[in-house]
């Protein structure tokens, strides 16, 4: 069973870049079975999909965030990462890493990390 | 983008009640609809995918139905552990989009 664990700074200054890493256990990021995803949830609000990445480097991003998002995969460390640039207070949220099957449709998120709160504040 | 709406936004119910939550997509998404349960401070948990396929380990009191633009999550005989917020998500096209959630709380 795949297990995911987010890590990274809990506090980021406005205009800086938010960087998070998700460590995968019980599975391999180099497997073609899954896309590796990021989802966020502002405090007290709903879920927003940020984007995902396949082991090949193929990505899908939310158009609302696309200009600021970069995702990557590190096969040697079995990790994948998120960078979100030029953050503002509106980017304060719990950030989750998650997986969905590598299919053309029916991409449901079956494994999730526990989530990490990132606060944007000076 | 496919917009998702849910109704009601909240519902108060008692243990043993049947609860029905509706999700509507702004365009035809066939049967590519997912339901999650989220408890405070926890990650969402996958309940149902492809509108009606129950995820392994999820109790059979949960069921989903629908296709096209209208979908339903039904919880039969509500249990204490079912008090949570429920989200729908369209899984038909990118960008992935979620409904705003329905909170099920204790009457």
PDB file of C-alpha atoms in Angstrom:
ATOM      1  CA  UNK A   1       0.000   0.000   0.000  1.00  0.00           C
ATOM      2  CA  UNK A   2       1.319   3.392  -1.002  1.00  0.00           C
ATOM      3  CA  UNK A   3       2.094   5.827   1.796  1.00  0.00           C
ATOM      4  CA  UNK A   4       2.802   9.510   1.261  1.00  0.00           C
ATOM      5  CA  UNK A   5       4.423  12.084   3.555  1.00  0.00           C
ATOM      6  CA  UNK A   6       4.687  15.794   2.859  1.00  0.00           C
ATOM      7  CA  UNK A   7       7.590  17.867   4.135  1.00  0.00           C
ATOM      8  CA  UNK A   8       8.691  21.466   3.847  1.00  0.00           C
ATOM      9  CA  UNK A   9       8.595  24.848   5.552  1.00  0.00           C
ATOM     10  CA  UNK A  10       5.428  25.725   7.408  1.00  0.00           C
ATOM     11  CA  UNK A  11       5.953  29.454   6.948  1.00  0.00           C
ATOM     12  CA  UNK A  12       6.753  31.275   3.725  1.00  0.00           C
ATOM     13  CA  UNK A  13       7.102  35.016   3.196  1.00  0.00           C
ATOM     14  CA  UNK A  14       4.936  36.828   0.641  1.00  0.00           C
ATOM     15  CA  UNK A  15       6.448  36.955  -2.874  1.00  0.00           C
ATOM     16  CA  UNK A  16       8.734  34.009  -2.107  1.00  0.00           C
ATOM     17  CA  UNK A  17       8.525  30.439  -3.410  1.00  0.00           C
ATOM     18  CA  UNK A  18       6.740  27.673  -1.530  1.00  0.00           C
ATOM     19  CA  UNK A  19       8.569  24.341  -1.812  1.00  0.00           C
ATOM     20  CA  UNK A  20       7.209  21.011  -0.669  1.00  0.00           C
ATOM     21  CA  UNK A  21       8.346  17.430  -1.077  1.00  0.00           C
ATOM     22  CA  UNK A  22       6.324  14.238  -0.893  1.00  0.00           C
ATOM     23  CA  UNK A  23       8.151  11.044   0.060  1.00  0.00           C
ATOM     24  CA  UNK A  24       6.641   7.851  -1.276  1.00  0.00           C
ATOM     25  CA  UNK A  25       6.826   4.473   0.444  1.00  0.00           C
ATOM     26  CA  UNK A  26       5.188   1.211  -0.525  1.00  0.00           C
ATOM     27  CA  UNK A  27       5.386   2.207  -4.167  1.00  0.00           C
ATOM     28  CA  UNK A  28       7.717   3.757  -6.722  1.00  0.00           C
ATOM     29  CA  UNK A  29       7.478   7.146  -8.395  1.00  0.00           C
ATOM     30  CA  UNK A  30       9.077   5.498 -11.432  1.00  0.00           C
ATOM     31  CA  UNK A  31       6.109   3.176 -11.761  1.00  0.00           C
ATOM     32  CA  UNK A  32       3.807   3.950 -14.641  1.00  0.00           C
ATOM     33  CA  UNK A  33       0.803   3.083 -12.489  1.00  0.00           C
ATOM     34  CA  UNK A  34       0.170   6.490 -10.968  1.00  0.00           C
ATOM     35  CA  UNK A  35       0.236  10.196 -11.466  1.00  0.00           C
ATOM     36  CA  UNK A  36       1.680  12.060  -8.484  1.00  0.00           C
ATOM     37  CA  UNK A  37      -0.507  14.969  -7.430  1.00  0.00           C
ATOM     38  CA  UNK A  38      -0.802  18.053  -5.261  1.00  0.00           C
ATOM     39  CA  UNK A  39      -4.066  19.328  -3.778  1.00  0.00           C
ATOM     40  CA  UNK A  40      -4.578  22.157  -1.302  1.00  0.00           C
ATOM     41  CA  UNK A  41      -7.253  23.269   1.128  1.00  0.00           C
ATOM     42  CA  UNK A  42      -7.365  26.777   2.634  1.00  0.00           C
ATOM     43  CA  UNK A  43      -8.387  26.760   6.292  1.00  0.00           C
ATOM     44  CA  UNK A  44     -12.116  26.110   6.593  1.00  0.00           C
ATOM     45  CA  UNK A  45     -12.586  25.876   2.830  1.00  0.00           C
ATOM     46  CA  UNK A  46     -12.831  23.285   0.083  1.00  0.00           C
ATOM     47  CA  UNK A  47     -10.319  21.331  -1.980  1.00  0.00           C
ATOM     48  CA  UNK A  48      -8.368  22.735  -4.924  1.00  0.00           C
ATOM     49  CA  UNK A  49      -6.371  20.563  -7.301  1.00  0.00           C
ATOM     50  CA  UNK A  50      -2.973  22.100  -8.074  1.00  0.00           C
ATOM     51  CA  UNK A  51      -1.498  19.668 -10.562  1.00  0.00           C
ATOM     52  CA  UNK A  52       0.205  16.377 -11.111  1.00  0.00           C
ATOM     53  CA  UNK A  53       3.209  14.734 -12.710  1.00  0.00           C
ATOM     54  CA  UNK A  54       3.924  11.366 -14.302  1.00  0.00           C
ATOM     55  CA  UNK A  55       7.241   9.564 -13.925  1.00  0.00           C
ATOM     56  CA  UNK A  56       8.067  10.531 -17.516  1.00  0.00           C
ATOM     57  CA  UNK A  57       7.842  14.205 -16.597  1.00  0.00           C
ATOM     58  CA  UNK A  58       4.459  14.761 -18.217  1.00  0.00           C
ATOM     59  CA  UNK A  59       2.445  17.257 -16.182  1.00  0.00           C
ATOM     60  CA  UNK A  60      -1.088  18.588 -15.805  1.00  0.00           C
ATOM     61  CA  UNK A  61      -1.648  21.874 -13.993  1.00  0.00           C
ATOM     62  CA  UNK A  62      -4.657  23.859 -12.834  1.00  0.00           C
ATOM     63  CA  UNK A  63      -4.878  26.798 -15.259  1.00  0.00           C
ATOM     64  CA  UNK A  64      -5.545  29.140 -12.339  1.00  0.00           C
ATOM     65  CA  UNK A  65      -2.104  28.331 -10.905  1.00  0.00           C
ATOM     66  CA  UNK A  66      -0.184  27.172 -13.960  1.00  0.00           C
ATOM     67  CA  UNK A  67       1.988  30.262 -14.321  1.00  0.00           C
ATOM     68  CA  UNK A  68       3.336  29.798 -10.787  1.00  0.00           C
ATOM     69  CA  UNK A  69       3.551  26.000 -10.424  1.00  0.00           C
ATOM     70  CA  UNK A  70       6.388  23.592 -11.089  1.00  0.00           C
ATOM     71  CA  UNK A  71       6.371  19.912 -10.205  1.00  0.00           C
ATOM     72  CA  UNK A  72       9.190  17.402 -10.435  1.00  0.00           C
ATOM     73  CA  UNK A  73      10.021  13.789  -9.685  1.00  0.00           C
ATOM     74  CA  UNK A  74      13.206  12.504  -8.027  1.00  0.00           C
ATOM     75  CA  UNK A  75      13.384   8.786  -8.752  1.00  0.00           C
ATOM     76  CA  UNK A  76      16.606   8.293  -6.791  1.00  0.00           C
ATOM     77  CA  UNK A  77      14.899   9.479  -3.611  1.00  0.00           C
ATOM     78  CA  UNK A  78      11.425   8.185  -4.496  1.00  0.00           C
ATOM     79  CA  UNK A  79      10.015  11.661  -4.032  1.00  0.00           C
ATOM     80  CA  UNK A  80       8.069  14.248  -5.955  1.00  0.00           C
ATOM     81  CA  UNK A  81       7.992  17.978  -5.336  1.00  0.00           C
ATOM     82  CA  UNK A  82       5.957  21.140  -5.717  1.00  0.00           C
ATOM     83  CA  UNK A  83       7.159  24.695  -6.167  1.00  0.00           C
ATOM     84  CA  UNK A  84       4.684  27.582  -6.091  1.00  0.00           C
ATOM     85  CA  UNK A  85       6.198  30.979  -6.801  1.00  0.00           C
ATOM     86  CA  UNK A  86       5.193  34.519  -5.860  1.00  0.00           C
ATOM     87  CA  UNK A  87       2.998  33.408  -2.986  1.00  0.00           C
ATOM     88  CA  UNK A  88       0.462  35.611  -1.241  1.00  0.00           C
ATOM     89  CA  UNK A  89      -1.735  35.149   1.805  1.00  0.00           C
ATOM     90  CA  UNK A  90      -4.278  33.494  -0.498  1.00  0.00           C
ATOM     91  CA  UNK A  91      -1.878  30.570  -0.851  1.00  0.00           C
ATOM     92  CA  UNK A  92      -2.127  29.775   2.860  1.00  0.00           C
ATOM     93  CA  UNK A  93      -3.526  26.262   2.986  1.00  0.00           C
ATOM     94  CA  UNK A  94      -3.034  22.662   3.973  1.00  0.00           C
ATOM     95  CA  UNK A  95      -1.156  21.085   1.089  1.00  0.00           C
ATOM     96  CA  UNK A  96      -1.721  17.417   0.356  1.00  0.00           C
ATOM     97  CA  UNK A  97       0.193  15.092  -1.900  1.00  0.00           C
ATOM     98  CA  UNK A  98      -1.908  12.329  -3.407  1.00  0.00           C
ATOM     99  CA  UNK A  99      -1.962   9.775  -6.210  1.00  0.00           C
ATOM    100  CA  UNK A 100      -4.381   8.888  -8.946  1.00  0.00           C
ATOM    101  CA  UNK A 101      -4.276   6.027 -11.434  1.00  0.00           C
ATOM    102  CA  UNK A 102      -2.624   6.795 -14.747  1.00  0.00           C
ATOM    103  CA  UNK A 103      -5.755   6.583 -16.872  1.00  0.00           C
ATOM    104  CA  UNK A 104      -7.337   8.882 -19.434  1.00  0.00           C
ATOM    105  CA  UNK A 105     -10.422   9.274 -17.273  1.00  0.00           C
ATOM    106  CA  UNK A 106     -11.573   8.204 -13.817  1.00  0.00           C
ATOM    107  CA  UNK A 107      -8.663   9.835 -12.039  1.00  0.00           C
ATOM    108  CA  UNK A 108      -9.616   9.395  -8.419  1.00  0.00           C
ATOM    109  CA  UNK A 109      -7.240  10.140  -5.555  1.00  0.00           C
ATOM    110  CA  UNK A 110      -6.872   6.886  -3.660  1.00  0.00           C
ATOM    111  CA  UNK A 111      -3.814   7.596  -1.543  1.00  0.00           C
ATOM    112  CA  UNK A 112      -3.209  10.846   0.354  1.00  0.00           C
ATOM    113  CA  UNK A 113      -0.540  12.252   2.602  1.00  0.00           C
ATOM    114  CA  UNK A 114      -1.568  13.606   5.976  1.00  0.00           C
ATOM    115  CA  UNK A 115      -1.251  17.179   4.742  1.00  0.00           C
ATOM    116  CA  UNK A 116       1.000  20.021   5.805  1.00  0.00           C
ATOM    117  CA  UNK A 117      -0.102  23.538   6.700  1.00  0.00           C
ATOM    118  CA  UNK A 118       1.770  26.267   4.893  1.00  0.00           C
ATOM    119  CA  UNK A 119       1.189  29.820   6.093  1.00  0.00           C
ATOM    120  CA  UNK A 120       2.185  32.800   3.977  1.00  0.00           C
ATOM    121  CA  UNK A 121       3.071  35.675   6.222  1.00  0.00           C
ATOM    122  CA  UNK A 122       5.875  38.150   6.785  1.00  0.00           C
TER     123      UNK A 122
ATOM    124  CA  UNK B   1     -13.477  23.933 -16.642  1.00  0.00           C
ATOM    125  CA  UNK B   2     -16.244  21.723 -15.278  1.00  0.00           C
ATOM    126  CA  UNK B   3     -17.913  23.386 -12.302  1.00  0.00           C
ATOM    127  CA  UNK B   4     -19.273  21.190  -9.520  1.00  0.00           C
ATOM    128  CA  UNK B   5     -22.093  22.095  -7.153  1.00  0.00           C
ATOM    129  CA  UNK B   6     -23.423  20.179  -4.155  1.00  0.00           C
ATOM    130  CA  UNK B   7     -26.619  20.331  -2.195  1.00  0.00           C
ATOM    131  CA  UNK B   8     -27.355  20.753   0.555  1.00  0.00           C
ATOM    132  CA  UNK B   9     -24.329  22.598   1.921  1.00  0.00           C
ATOM    133  CA  UNK B  10     -25.067  21.079   5.298  1.00  0.00           C
ATOM    134  CA  UNK B  11     -27.481  18.577   6.754  1.00  0.00           C
ATOM    135  CA  UNK B  12     -28.337  17.660  10.319  1.00  0.00           C
ATOM    136  CA  UNK B  13     -29.192  14.031  10.863  1.00  0.00           C
ATOM    137  CA  UNK B  14     -29.490  11.399  13.546  1.00  0.00           C
ATOM    138  CA  UNK B  15     -27.846   8.013  13.885  1.00  0.00           C
ATOM    139  CA  UNK B  16     -29.845   5.555  11.808  1.00  0.00           C
ATOM    140  CA  UNK B  17     -31.108   8.143   9.325  1.00  0.00           C
ATOM    141  CA  UNK B  18     -30.701   7.918   5.581  1.00  0.00           C
ATOM    142  CA  UNK B  19     -28.822  10.883   4.136  1.00  0.00           C
ATOM    143  CA  UNK B  20     -28.739  11.859   0.474  1.00  0.00           C
ATOM    144  CA  UNK B  21     -26.286  14.350  -1.007  1.00  0.00           C
ATOM    145  CA  UNK B  22     -26.558  15.625  -4.553  1.00  0.00           C
ATOM    146  CA  UNK B  23     -23.735  16.699  -6.848  1.00  0.00           C
ATOM    147  CA  UNK B  24     -24.208  18.399 -10.187  1.00  0.00           C
ATOM    148  CA  UNK B  25     -21.660  18.983 -12.935  1.00  0.00           C
ATOM    149  CA  UNK B  26     -21.802  21.950 -15.295  1.00  0.00           C
ATOM    150  CA  UNK B  27     -21.351  19.600 -18.264  1.00  0.00           C
ATOM    151  CA  UNK B  28     -21.703  15.940 -19.085  1.00  0.00           C
ATOM    152  CA  UNK B  29     -19.040  13.938 -17.251  1.00  0.00           C
ATOM    153  CA  UNK B  30     -20.472  10.488 -18.072  1.00  0.00           C
ATOM    154  CA  UNK B  31     -19.950   8.384 -14.927  1.00  0.00           C
ATOM    155  CA  UNK B  32     -16.635   9.899 -13.945  1.00  0.00           C
ATOM    156  CA  UNK B  33     -17.626  11.161 -10.530  1.00  0.00           C
ATOM    157  CA  UNK B  34     -15.838  10.546  -7.239  1.00  0.00           C
ATOM    158  CA  UNK B  35     -16.967  10.914  -3.627  1.00  0.00           C
ATOM    159  CA  UNK B  36     -14.722  11.561  -0.615  1.00  0.00           C
ATOM    160  CA  UNK B  37     -15.299  11.806   3.122  1.00  0.00           C
ATOM    161  CA  UNK B  38     -13.225  14.216   5.177  1.00  0.00           C
ATOM    162  CA  UNK B  39     -13.063  14.494   8.950  1.00  0.00           C
ATOM    163  CA  UNK B  40     -11.554  17.510  10.728  1.00  0.00           C
ATOM    164  CA  UNK B  41      -7.772  17.595  10.580  1.00  0.00           C
ATOM    165  CA  UNK B  42      -7.613  14.572   8.281  1.00  0.00           C
ATOM    166  CA  UNK B  43      -7.016  14.001   4.601  1.00  0.00           C
ATOM    167  CA  UNK B  44     -10.016  13.137   2.453  1.00  0.00           C
ATOM    168  CA  UNK B  45     -10.840   9.457   2.180  1.00  0.00           C
ATOM    169  CA  UNK B  46     -11.935   7.914  -1.104  1.00  0.00           C
ATOM    170  CA  UNK B  47     -15.415   6.399  -0.857  1.00  0.00           C
ATOM    171  CA  UNK B  48     -16.713   5.884  -4.373  1.00  0.00           C
ATOM    172  CA  UNK B  49     -15.343   6.271  -7.893  1.00  0.00           C
ATOM    173  CA  UNK B  50     -16.920   5.935 -11.315  1.00  0.00           C
ATOM    174  CA  UNK B  51     -20.141   7.215  -9.722  1.00  0.00           C
ATOM    175  CA  UNK B  52     -21.069   3.920  -8.070  1.00  0.00           C
ATOM    176  CA  UNK B  53     -17.960   1.782  -7.517  1.00  0.00           C
ATOM    177  CA  UNK B  54     -17.394   1.369  -3.803  1.00  0.00           C
ATOM    178  CA  UNK B  55     -13.745   1.611  -2.794  1.00  0.00           C
ATOM    179  CA  UNK B  56     -12.383  -1.463  -1.057  1.00  0.00           C
ATOM    180  CA  UNK B  57     -12.996  -1.347   2.688  1.00  0.00           C
ATOM    181  CA  UNK B  58     -15.785   1.236   2.538  1.00  0.00           C
ATOM    182  CA  UNK B  59     -18.975   0.094   4.289  1.00  0.00           C
ATOM    183  CA  UNK B  60     -21.849  -0.959   2.071  1.00  0.00           C
ATOM    184  CA  UNK B  61     -24.165   1.624   3.653  1.00  0.00           C
ATOM    185  CA  UNK B  62     -22.495   4.089   1.291  1.00  0.00           C
ATOM    186  CA  UNK B  63     -23.749   4.048  -2.269  1.00  0.00           C
ATOM    187  CA  UNK B  64     -23.518   6.297  -5.297  1.00  0.00           C
ATOM    188  CA  UNK B  65     -25.569   6.725  -8.420  1.00  0.00           C
ATOM    189  CA  UNK B  66     -26.002   8.951 -11.418  1.00  0.00           C
ATOM    190  CA  UNK B  67     -24.515   9.769 -14.776  1.00  0.00           C
ATOM    191  CA  UNK B  68     -24.179  12.731 -17.076  1.00  0.00           C
ATOM    192  CA  UNK B  69     -24.547  15.779 -14.871  1.00  0.00           C
ATOM    193  CA  UNK B  70     -26.499  14.604 -11.811  1.00  0.00           C
ATOM    194  CA  UNK B  71     -25.165  12.336  -9.114  1.00  0.00           C
ATOM    195  CA  UNK B  72     -26.161  11.198  -5.649  1.00  0.00           C
ATOM    196  CA  UNK B  73     -24.355   9.867  -2.592  1.00  0.00           C
ATOM    197  CA  UNK B  74     -26.589   7.969  -0.192  1.00  0.00           C
ATOM    198  CA  UNK B  75     -25.656   6.932   3.324  1.00  0.00           C
ATOM    199  CA  UNK B  76     -28.057   4.339   4.697  1.00  0.00           C
ATOM    200  CA  UNK B  77     -28.400   4.006   8.460  1.00  0.00           C
ATOM    201  CA  UNK B  78     -26.024   6.803   9.402  1.00  0.00           C
ATOM    202  CA  UNK B  79     -23.408   5.785  11.957  1.00  0.00           C
ATOM    203  CA  UNK B  80     -21.587   8.010  14.478  1.00  0.00           C
ATOM    204  CA  UNK B  81     -18.375   7.774  12.460  1.00  0.00           C
ATOM    205  CA  UNK B  82     -20.139   9.122   9.345  1.00  0.00           C
ATOM    206  CA  UNK B  83     -20.433  12.664  10.659  1.00  0.00           C
ATOM    207  CA  UNK B  84     -18.041  14.463   8.357  1.00  0.00           C
ATOM    208  CA  UNK B  85     -17.840  16.623   5.250  1.00  0.00           C
ATOM    209  CA  UNK B  86     -18.410  14.980   1.882  1.00  0.00           C
ATOM    210  CA  UNK B  87     -16.934  16.192  -1.390  1.00  0.00           C
ATOM    211  CA  UNK B  88     -17.638  15.217  -4.958  1.00  0.00           C
ATOM    212  CA  UNK B  89     -14.998  15.495  -7.679  1.00  0.00           C
ATOM    213  CA  UNK B  90     -15.276  15.202 -11.432  1.00  0.00           C
ATOM    214  CA  UNK B  91     -12.789  12.763 -12.924  1.00  0.00           C
ATOM    215  CA  UNK B  92     -13.625  13.276 -16.582  1.00  0.00           C
ATOM    216  CA  UNK B  93     -11.232  15.991 -17.658  1.00  0.00           C
ATOM    217  CA  UNK B  94      -8.511  18.335 -16.512  1.00  0.00           C
ATOM    218  CA  UNK B  95      -8.491  20.489 -14.532  1.00  0.00           C
ATOM    219  CA  UNK B  96      -9.812  18.235 -11.810  1.00  0.00           C
ATOM    220  CA  UNK B  97     -12.522  20.089  -9.889  1.00  0.00           C
ATOM    221  CA  UNK B  98     -14.230  19.448  -6.574  1.00  0.00           C
ATOM    222  CA  UNK B  99     -17.630  20.367  -5.249  1.00  0.00           C
ATOM    223  CA  UNK B 100     -17.806  22.798  -2.310  1.00  0.00           C
ATOM    224  CA  UNK B 101     -18.647  20.070   0.186  1.00  0.00           C
ATOM    225  CA  UNK B 102     -21.618  18.964   2.275  1.00  0.00           C
ATOM    226  CA  UNK B 103     -21.263  18.850   6.037  1.00  0.00           C
ATOM    227  CA  UNK B 104     -23.206  16.121   7.801  1.00  0.00           C
ATOM    228  CA  UNK B 105     -23.596  16.913  11.455  1.00  0.00           C
ATOM    229  CA  UNK B 106     -25.524  15.595  14.403  1.00  0.00           C
ATOM    230  CA  UNK B 107     -29.096  16.719  14.847  1.00  0.00           C
TER     231      UNK B 107
END
